GROMACS .gro file of C-alpha atoms in nm:
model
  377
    1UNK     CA    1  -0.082   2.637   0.627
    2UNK     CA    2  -0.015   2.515   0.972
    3UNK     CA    3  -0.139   2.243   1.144
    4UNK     CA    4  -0.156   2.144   1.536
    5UNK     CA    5  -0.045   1.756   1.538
    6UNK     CA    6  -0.371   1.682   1.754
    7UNK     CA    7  -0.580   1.875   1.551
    8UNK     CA    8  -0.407   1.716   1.217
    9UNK     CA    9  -0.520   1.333   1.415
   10UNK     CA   10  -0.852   1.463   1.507
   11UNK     CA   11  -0.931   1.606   1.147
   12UNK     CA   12  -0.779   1.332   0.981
   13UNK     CA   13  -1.034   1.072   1.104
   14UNK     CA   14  -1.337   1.255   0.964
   15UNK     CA   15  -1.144   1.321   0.624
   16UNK     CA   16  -1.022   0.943   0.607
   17UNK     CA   17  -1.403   0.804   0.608
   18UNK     CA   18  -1.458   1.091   0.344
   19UNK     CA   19  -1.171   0.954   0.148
   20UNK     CA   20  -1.352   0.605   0.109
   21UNK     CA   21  -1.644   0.778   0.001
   22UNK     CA   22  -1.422   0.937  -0.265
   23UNK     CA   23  -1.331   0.551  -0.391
   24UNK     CA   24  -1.707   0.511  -0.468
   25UNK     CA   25  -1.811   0.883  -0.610
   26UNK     CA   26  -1.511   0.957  -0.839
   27UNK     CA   27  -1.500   0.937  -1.176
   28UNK     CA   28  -1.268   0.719  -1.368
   29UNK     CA   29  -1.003   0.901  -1.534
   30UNK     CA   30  -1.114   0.786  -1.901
   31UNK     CA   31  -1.412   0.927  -1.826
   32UNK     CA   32  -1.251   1.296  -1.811
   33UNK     CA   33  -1.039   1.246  -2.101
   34UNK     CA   34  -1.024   1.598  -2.374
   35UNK     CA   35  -0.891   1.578  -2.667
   36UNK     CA   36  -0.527   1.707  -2.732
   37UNK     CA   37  -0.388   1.923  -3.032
   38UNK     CA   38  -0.286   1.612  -3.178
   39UNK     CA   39  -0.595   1.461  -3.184
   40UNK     CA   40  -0.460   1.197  -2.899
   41UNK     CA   41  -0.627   1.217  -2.501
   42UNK     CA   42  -0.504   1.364  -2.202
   43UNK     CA   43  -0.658   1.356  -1.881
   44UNK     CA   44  -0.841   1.600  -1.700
   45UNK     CA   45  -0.595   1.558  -1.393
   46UNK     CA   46  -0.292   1.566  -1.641
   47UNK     CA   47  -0.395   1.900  -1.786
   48UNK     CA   48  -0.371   2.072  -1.404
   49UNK     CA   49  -0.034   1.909  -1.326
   50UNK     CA   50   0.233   2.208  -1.288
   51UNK     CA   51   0.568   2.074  -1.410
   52UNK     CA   52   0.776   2.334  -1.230
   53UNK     CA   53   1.063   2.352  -1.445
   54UNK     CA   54   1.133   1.930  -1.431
   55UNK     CA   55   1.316   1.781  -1.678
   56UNK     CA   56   1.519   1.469  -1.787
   57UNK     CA   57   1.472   1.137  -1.587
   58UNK     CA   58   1.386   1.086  -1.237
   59UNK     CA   59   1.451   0.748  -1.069
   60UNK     CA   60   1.260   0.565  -0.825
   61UNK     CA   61   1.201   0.250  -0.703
   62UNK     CA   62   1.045   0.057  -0.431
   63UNK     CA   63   0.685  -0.085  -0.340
   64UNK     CA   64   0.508  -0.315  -0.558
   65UNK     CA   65   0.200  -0.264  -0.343
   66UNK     CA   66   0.172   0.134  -0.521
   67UNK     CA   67   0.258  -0.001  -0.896
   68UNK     CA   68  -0.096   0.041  -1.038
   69UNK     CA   69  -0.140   0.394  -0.821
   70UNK     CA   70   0.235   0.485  -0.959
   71UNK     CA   71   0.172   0.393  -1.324
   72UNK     CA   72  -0.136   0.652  -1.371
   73UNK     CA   73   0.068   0.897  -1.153
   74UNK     CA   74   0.353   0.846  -1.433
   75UNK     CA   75   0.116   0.876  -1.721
   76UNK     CA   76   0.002   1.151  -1.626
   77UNK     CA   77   0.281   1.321  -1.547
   78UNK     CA   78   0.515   1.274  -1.826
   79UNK     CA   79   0.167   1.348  -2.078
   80UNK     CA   80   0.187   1.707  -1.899
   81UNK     CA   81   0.563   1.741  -1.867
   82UNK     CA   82   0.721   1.665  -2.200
   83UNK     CA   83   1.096   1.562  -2.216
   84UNK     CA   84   1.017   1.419  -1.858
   85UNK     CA   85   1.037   1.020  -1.782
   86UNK     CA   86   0.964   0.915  -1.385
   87UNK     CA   87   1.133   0.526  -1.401
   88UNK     CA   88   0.958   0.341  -1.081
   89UNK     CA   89   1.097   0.010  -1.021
   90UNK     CA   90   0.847  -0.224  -0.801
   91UNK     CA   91   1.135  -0.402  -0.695
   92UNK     CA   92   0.935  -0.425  -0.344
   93UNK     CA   93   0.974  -0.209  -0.037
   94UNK     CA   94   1.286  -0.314   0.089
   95UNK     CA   95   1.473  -0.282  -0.200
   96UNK     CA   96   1.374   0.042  -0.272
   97UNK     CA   97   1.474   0.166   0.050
   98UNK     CA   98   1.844  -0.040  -0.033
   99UNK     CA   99   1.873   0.165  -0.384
  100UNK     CA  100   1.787   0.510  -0.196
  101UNK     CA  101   2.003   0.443   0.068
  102UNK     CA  102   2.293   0.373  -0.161
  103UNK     CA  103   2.205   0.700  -0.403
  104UNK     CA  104   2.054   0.515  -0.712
  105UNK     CA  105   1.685   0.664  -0.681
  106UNK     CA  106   1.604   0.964  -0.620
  107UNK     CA  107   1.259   0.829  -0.403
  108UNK     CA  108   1.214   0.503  -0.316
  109UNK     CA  109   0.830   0.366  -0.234
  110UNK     CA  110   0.752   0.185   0.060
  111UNK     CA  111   0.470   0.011   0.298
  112UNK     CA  112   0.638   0.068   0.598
  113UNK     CA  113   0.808   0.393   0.743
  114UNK     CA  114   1.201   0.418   0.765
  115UNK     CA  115   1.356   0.203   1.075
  116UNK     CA  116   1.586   0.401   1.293
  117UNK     CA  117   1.906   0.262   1.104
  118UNK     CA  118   1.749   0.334   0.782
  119UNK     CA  119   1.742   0.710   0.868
  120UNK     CA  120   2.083   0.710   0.989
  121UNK     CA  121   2.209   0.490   0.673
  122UNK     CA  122   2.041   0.843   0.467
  123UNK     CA  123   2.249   1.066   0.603
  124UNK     CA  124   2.523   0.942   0.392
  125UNK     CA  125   2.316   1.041   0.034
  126UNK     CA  126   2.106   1.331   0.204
  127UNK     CA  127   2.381   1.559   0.261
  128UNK     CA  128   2.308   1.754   0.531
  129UNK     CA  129   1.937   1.603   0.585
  130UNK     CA  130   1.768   1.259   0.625
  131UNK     CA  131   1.512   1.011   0.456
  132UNK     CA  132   1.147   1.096   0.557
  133UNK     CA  133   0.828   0.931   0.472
  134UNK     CA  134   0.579   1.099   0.312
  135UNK     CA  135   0.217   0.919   0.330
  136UNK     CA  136   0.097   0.925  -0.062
  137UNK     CA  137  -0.191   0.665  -0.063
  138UNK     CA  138  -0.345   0.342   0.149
  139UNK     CA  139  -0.569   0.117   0.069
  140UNK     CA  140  -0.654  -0.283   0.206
  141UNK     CA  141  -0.427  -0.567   0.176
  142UNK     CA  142  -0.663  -0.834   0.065
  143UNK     CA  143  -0.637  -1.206   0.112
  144UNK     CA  144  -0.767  -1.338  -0.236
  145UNK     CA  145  -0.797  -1.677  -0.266
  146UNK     CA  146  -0.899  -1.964  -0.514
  147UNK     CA  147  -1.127  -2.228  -0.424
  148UNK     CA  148  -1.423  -2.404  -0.653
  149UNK     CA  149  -1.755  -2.373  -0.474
  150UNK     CA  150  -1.724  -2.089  -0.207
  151UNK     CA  151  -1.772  -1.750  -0.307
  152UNK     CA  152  -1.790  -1.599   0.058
  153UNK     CA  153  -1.474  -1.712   0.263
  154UNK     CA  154  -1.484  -1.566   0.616
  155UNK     CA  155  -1.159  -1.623   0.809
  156UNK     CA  156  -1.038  -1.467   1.129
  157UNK     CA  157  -0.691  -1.328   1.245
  158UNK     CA  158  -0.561  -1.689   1.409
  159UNK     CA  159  -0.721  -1.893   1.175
  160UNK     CA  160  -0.482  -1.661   0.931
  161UNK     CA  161  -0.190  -1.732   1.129
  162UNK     CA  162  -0.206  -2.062   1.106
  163UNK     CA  163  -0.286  -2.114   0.740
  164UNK     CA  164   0.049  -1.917   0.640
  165UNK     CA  165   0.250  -2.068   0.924
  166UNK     CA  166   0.143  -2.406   0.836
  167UNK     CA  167  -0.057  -2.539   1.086
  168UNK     CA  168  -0.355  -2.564   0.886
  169UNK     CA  169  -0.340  -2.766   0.545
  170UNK     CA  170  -0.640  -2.842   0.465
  171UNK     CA  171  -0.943  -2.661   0.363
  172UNK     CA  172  -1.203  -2.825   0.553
  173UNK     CA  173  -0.977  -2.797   0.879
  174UNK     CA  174  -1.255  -2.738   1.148
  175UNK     CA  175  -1.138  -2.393   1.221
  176UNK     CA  176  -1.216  -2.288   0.876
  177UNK     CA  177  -1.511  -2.462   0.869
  178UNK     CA  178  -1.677  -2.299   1.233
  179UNK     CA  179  -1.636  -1.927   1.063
  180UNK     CA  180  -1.763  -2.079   0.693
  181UNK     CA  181  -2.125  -2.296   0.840
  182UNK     CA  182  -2.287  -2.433   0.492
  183UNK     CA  183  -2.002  -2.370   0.296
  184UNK     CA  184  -1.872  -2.718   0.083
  185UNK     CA  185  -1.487  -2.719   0.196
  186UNK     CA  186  -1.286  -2.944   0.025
  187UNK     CA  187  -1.088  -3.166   0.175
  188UNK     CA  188  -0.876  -3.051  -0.049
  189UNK     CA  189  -0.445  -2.924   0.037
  190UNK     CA  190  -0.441  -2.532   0.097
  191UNK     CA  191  -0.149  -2.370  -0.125
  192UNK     CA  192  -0.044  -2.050   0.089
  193UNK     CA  193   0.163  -1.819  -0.129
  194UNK     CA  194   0.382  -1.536   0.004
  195UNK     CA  195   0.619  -1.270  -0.161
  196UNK     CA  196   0.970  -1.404  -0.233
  197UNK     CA  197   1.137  -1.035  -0.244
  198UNK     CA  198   1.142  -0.774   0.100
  199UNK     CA  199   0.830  -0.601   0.155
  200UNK     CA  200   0.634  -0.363   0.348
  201UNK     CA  201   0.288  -0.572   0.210
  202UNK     CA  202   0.458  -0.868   0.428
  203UNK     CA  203   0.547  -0.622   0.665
  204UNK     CA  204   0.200  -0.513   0.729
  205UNK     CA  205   0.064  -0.886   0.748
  206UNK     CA  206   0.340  -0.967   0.988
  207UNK     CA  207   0.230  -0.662   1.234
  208UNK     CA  208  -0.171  -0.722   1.187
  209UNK     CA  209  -0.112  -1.084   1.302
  210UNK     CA  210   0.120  -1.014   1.602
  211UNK     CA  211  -0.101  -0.755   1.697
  212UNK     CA  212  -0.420  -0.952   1.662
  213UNK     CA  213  -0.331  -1.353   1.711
  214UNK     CA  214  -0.014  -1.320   1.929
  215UNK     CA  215  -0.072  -1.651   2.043
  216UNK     CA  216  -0.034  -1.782   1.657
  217UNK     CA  217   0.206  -1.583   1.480
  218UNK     CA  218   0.516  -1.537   1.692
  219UNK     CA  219   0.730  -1.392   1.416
  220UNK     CA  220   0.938  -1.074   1.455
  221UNK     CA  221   0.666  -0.818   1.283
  222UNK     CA  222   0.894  -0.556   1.181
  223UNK     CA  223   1.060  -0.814   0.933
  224UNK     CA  224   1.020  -0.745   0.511
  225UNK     CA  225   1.089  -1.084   0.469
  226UNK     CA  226   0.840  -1.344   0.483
  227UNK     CA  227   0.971  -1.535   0.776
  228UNK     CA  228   0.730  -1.883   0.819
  229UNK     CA  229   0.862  -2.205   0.721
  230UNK     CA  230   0.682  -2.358   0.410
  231UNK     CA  231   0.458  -2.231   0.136
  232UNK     CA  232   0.530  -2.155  -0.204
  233UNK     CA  233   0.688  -1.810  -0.279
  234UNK     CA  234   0.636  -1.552  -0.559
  235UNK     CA  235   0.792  -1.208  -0.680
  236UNK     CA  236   0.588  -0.947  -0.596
  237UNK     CA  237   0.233  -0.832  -0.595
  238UNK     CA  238   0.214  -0.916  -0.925
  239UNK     CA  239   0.359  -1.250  -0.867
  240UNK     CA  240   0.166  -1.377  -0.558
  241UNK     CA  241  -0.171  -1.212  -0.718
  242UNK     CA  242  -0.071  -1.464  -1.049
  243UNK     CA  243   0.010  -1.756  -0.867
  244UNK     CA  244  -0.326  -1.730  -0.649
  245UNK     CA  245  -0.507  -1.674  -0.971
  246UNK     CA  246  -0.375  -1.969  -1.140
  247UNK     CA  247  -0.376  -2.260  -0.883
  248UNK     CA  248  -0.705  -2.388  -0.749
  249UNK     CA  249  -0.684  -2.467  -0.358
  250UNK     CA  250  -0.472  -2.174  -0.315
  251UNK     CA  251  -0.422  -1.812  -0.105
  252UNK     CA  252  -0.241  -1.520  -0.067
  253UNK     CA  253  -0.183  -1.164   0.036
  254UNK     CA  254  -0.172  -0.829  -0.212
  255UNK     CA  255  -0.301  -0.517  -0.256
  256UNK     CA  256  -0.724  -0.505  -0.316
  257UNK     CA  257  -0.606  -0.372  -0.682
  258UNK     CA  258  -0.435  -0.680  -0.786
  259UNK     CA  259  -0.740  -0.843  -0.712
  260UNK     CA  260  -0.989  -0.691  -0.867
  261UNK     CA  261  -0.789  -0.673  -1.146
  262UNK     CA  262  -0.715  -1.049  -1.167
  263UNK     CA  263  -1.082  -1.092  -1.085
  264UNK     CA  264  -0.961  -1.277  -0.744
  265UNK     CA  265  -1.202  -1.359  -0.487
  266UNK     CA  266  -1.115  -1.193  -0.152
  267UNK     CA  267  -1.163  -1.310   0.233
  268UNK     CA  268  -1.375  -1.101   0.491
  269UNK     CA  269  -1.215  -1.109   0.813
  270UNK     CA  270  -1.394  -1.136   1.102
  271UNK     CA  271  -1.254  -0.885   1.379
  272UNK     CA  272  -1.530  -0.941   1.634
  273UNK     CA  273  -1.781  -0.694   1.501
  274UNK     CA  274  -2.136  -0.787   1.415
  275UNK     CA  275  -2.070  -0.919   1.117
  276UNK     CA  276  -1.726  -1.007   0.889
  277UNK     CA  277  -1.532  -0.716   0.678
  278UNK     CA  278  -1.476  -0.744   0.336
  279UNK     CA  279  -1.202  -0.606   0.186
  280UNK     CA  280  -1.303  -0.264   0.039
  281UNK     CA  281  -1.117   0.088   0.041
  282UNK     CA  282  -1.417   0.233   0.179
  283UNK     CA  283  -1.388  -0.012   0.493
  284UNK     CA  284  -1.004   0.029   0.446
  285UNK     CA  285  -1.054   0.395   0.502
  286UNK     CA  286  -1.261   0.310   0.845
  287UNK     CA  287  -0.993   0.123   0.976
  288UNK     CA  288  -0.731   0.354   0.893
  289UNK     CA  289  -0.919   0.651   1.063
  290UNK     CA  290  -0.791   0.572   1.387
  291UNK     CA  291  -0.376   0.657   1.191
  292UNK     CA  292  -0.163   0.852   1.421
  293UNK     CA  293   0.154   1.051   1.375
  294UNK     CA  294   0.426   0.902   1.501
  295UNK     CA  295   0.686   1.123   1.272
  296UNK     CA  296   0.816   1.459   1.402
  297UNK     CA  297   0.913   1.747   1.222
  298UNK     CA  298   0.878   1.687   0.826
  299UNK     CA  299   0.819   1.306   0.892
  300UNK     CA  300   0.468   1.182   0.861
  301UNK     CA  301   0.518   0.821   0.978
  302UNK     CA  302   0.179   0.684   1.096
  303UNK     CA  303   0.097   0.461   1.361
  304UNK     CA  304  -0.192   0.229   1.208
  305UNK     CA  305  -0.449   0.031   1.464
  306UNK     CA  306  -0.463  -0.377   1.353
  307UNK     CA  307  -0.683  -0.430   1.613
  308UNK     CA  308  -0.990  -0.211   1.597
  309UNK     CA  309  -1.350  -0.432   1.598
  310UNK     CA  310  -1.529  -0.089   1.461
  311UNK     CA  311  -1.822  -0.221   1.256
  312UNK     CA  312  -1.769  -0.224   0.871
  313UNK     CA  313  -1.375  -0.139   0.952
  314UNK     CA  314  -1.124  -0.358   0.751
  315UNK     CA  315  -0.833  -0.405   0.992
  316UNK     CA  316  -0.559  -0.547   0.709
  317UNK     CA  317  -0.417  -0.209   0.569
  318UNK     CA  318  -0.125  -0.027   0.450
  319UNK     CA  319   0.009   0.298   0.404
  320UNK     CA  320   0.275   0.320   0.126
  321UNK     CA  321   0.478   0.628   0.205
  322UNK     CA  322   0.723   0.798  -0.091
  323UNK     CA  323   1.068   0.814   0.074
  324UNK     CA  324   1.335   1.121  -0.055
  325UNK     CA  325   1.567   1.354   0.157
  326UNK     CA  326   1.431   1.686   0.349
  327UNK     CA  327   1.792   1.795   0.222
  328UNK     CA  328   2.071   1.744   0.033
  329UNK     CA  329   1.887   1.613  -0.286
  330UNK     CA  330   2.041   1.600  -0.617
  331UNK     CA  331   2.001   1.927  -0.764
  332UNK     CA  332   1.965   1.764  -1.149
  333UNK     CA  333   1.641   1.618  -1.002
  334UNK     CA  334   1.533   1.787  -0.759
  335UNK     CA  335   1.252   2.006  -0.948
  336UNK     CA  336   1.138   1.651  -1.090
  337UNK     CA  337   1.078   1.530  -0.798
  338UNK     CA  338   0.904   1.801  -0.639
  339UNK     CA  339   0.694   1.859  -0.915
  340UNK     CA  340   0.592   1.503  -0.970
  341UNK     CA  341   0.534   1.460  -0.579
  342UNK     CA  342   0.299   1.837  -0.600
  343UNK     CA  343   0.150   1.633  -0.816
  344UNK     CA  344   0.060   1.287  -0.650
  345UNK     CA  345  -0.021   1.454  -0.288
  346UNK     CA  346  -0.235   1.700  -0.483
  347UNK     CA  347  -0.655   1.669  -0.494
  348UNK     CA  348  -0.584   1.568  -0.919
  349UNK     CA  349  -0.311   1.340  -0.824
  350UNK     CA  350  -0.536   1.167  -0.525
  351UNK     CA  351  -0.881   1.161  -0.672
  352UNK     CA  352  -0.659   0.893  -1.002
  353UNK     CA  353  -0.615   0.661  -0.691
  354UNK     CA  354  -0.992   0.537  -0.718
  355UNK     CA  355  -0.960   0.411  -1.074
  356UNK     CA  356  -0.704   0.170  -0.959
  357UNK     CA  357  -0.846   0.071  -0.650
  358UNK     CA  358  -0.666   0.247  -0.363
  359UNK     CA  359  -0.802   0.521  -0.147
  360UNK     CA  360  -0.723   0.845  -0.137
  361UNK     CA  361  -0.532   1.030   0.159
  362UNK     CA  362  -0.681   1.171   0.444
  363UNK     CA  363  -0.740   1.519   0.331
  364UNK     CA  364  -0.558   1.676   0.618
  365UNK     CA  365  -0.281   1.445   0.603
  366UNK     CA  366  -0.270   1.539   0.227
  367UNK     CA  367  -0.263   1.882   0.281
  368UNK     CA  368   0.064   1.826   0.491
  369UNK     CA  369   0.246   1.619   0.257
  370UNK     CA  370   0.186   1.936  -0.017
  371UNK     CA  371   0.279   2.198   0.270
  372UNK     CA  372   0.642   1.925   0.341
  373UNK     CA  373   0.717   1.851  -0.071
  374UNK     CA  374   0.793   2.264  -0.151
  375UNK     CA  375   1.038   2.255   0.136
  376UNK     CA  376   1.270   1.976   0.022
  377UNK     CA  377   1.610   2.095  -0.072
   0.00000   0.00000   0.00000
């Protein structure tokens, strides 16, 4: 199948609000469980997966942001392929991309595409080839907070800014309090959390906020590491999503999964549309219609828009790409890794990403990622 680059931006908006319709139509996966010969359950989407002669252990490591997608990917995959075991490591974004780049995964995970140096540093492990980034699933970065009281926080992009950079403390501050009328604000110390390892979730925060409150947040936006002096720091999605959940007064950033699964309350962001955005993957999906290539050739790097004020469009999103070699991959893995990447790109492996509260690929862009993962050598 071959697809135009304009006409693979053009279709992918229309598929991308389809996708967030997916999030709220699809069934959950224990909903579609059969029973198996030994009287144990296997999903529906497991019992399509083609393993494709893989075998042994594949190793991969990376973005936190993707763990809940990753661990029904794995569970699925290894309950199809036996003898198989996929080990991913949410060691965070940036050190995935460090263990790839020095040969100890075969993939890494990540929320942000390669840098330039990054692809060069591959060339060293992908003989003969380079790192790409292959788009596998997106979904909103949420800003769950914890605060007796207010159910319905509305914040904006500078009011953001300064909260994590410090120049707001205190949750009755008047900027807080002009987006929040009728709300009881305490006056009360705000505890702003951030992620203590390298990651593309930071990454994405950083870029929203220089893109959106320039005047406010005048960090470097293509750092992984959290670069604002103060606030307290935790490992992880899982960590920053645990601290916010235990410690009243306080906020963060993770993915909308951690949340709901922490039962978190979340911020709607007002862009400057009629009303504020909550963070959904169906409004997710709106935002991240307006995606562009920015790869060439079997790179799918997109270009996401931080900015847009599109009505019910939630501008705080990620893409977490998986990251392996066009060429020169390990030949021990190799069918692994195509096979378990078939697998996640496929409609099966991308309709799983609703139970755990991502959304789904663009179909389009999906379809590219399975016409790229055959072709990796």
């Amino acid at each position: 199948m071959k697809l135009s680059r304009n006409g693979l931006r053009a279709s992918a908006i229309g598929a991308l609000i389809v996708s967030g319709a997916l999030v709220l139509s699809a069934c959950g996966s224990d909903n579609n469980d059969e029973p198996t010969k030994d009287g144990g359950k296997t999903s529906a989407a497991a019992s399509n997966i083609k393993c494709d002669g893989a075998k042994g252990q594949l190793l991969a490591a990376g973005s936190s942001a993707q763990k809940n997608a990753m661990d029904l990917w794995v569970k699925n995959f290894q309950a199809a392929c036996s003898g198989v075991e996929v080990n991913y490591q949410a060691i965070g974004s940036g050190g995935g991309i460090t263990k790839f780049n020095q040969g100890q995964v075969a993939m890494a995970g990540s929320d942000s595409a390669l840098k330039d140096e990054e692809v060069a540093e591959s060339q060293k492990i992908c003989k003969g080839g380079k790192g790409i980034n292959l788009p596998m699933v997106g979904g909103p970065i949420a800003i769950g907070y914890k605060l007796e009281g207010v159910d319905n926080l509305v914040l904006d992009a500078p009011t953001l800014a300064k909260i994590f950079d410090t120049k707001i403390t205190k949750w009755n501050d008047p900027a807080i309090a002009k987006l929040n009328p009728g709300a009881k604000l305490p006056d009360s110390t705000i505890q702003a959390f951030h992620r203590s390892d390298e990651s593309g979730t930071t990454q994405n925060l950083g870029k929203y906020l220089s893109a959106t409150a320039a005047a406010d947040w005048k960090y470097d936006p293509k750092t992984k590491s959290w670069p604002a002096p103060g606030g307290q720091a935790a490992n992880g999605s899982s960590g920053v999503a645990t601290a916010v959940k235990d410690a009243e007064g306080s906020i963060g950033y993770f993915e909308l999964s951690y949340a709901t699964a922490n039962k978190i309350s979340t911020v709607s962001i007002n862009t400057g549309a009629a009303a504020p955005v909550a963070a959904t993957t169906e409004n997710a999906s709106k935002a991240i219609a307006a995606a562009k290539i920015k790869g060439t050739g079997s790179d799918l790097a997109l270009s996401l828009d931080y900015t847009t004020k599109a009505e019910g469009a939630y501008p705080l999103t990620l893409v977490t790409y998986e990251i392996a070699c066009d060429k020169g991959n390990k030949a021990d893995t190799l069918p692994t890794l195509k096979a378990f990447l078939t697998y996640t790109a496929s409609e099966e492996g991308q309709k799983v990403l609703s139970d755990a509260g991502y959304a789904p690929l663009p179909a389009e862009i999906a379809a590219k990622v399975r016409e790229i993962v055959p072709t990796l050598s």
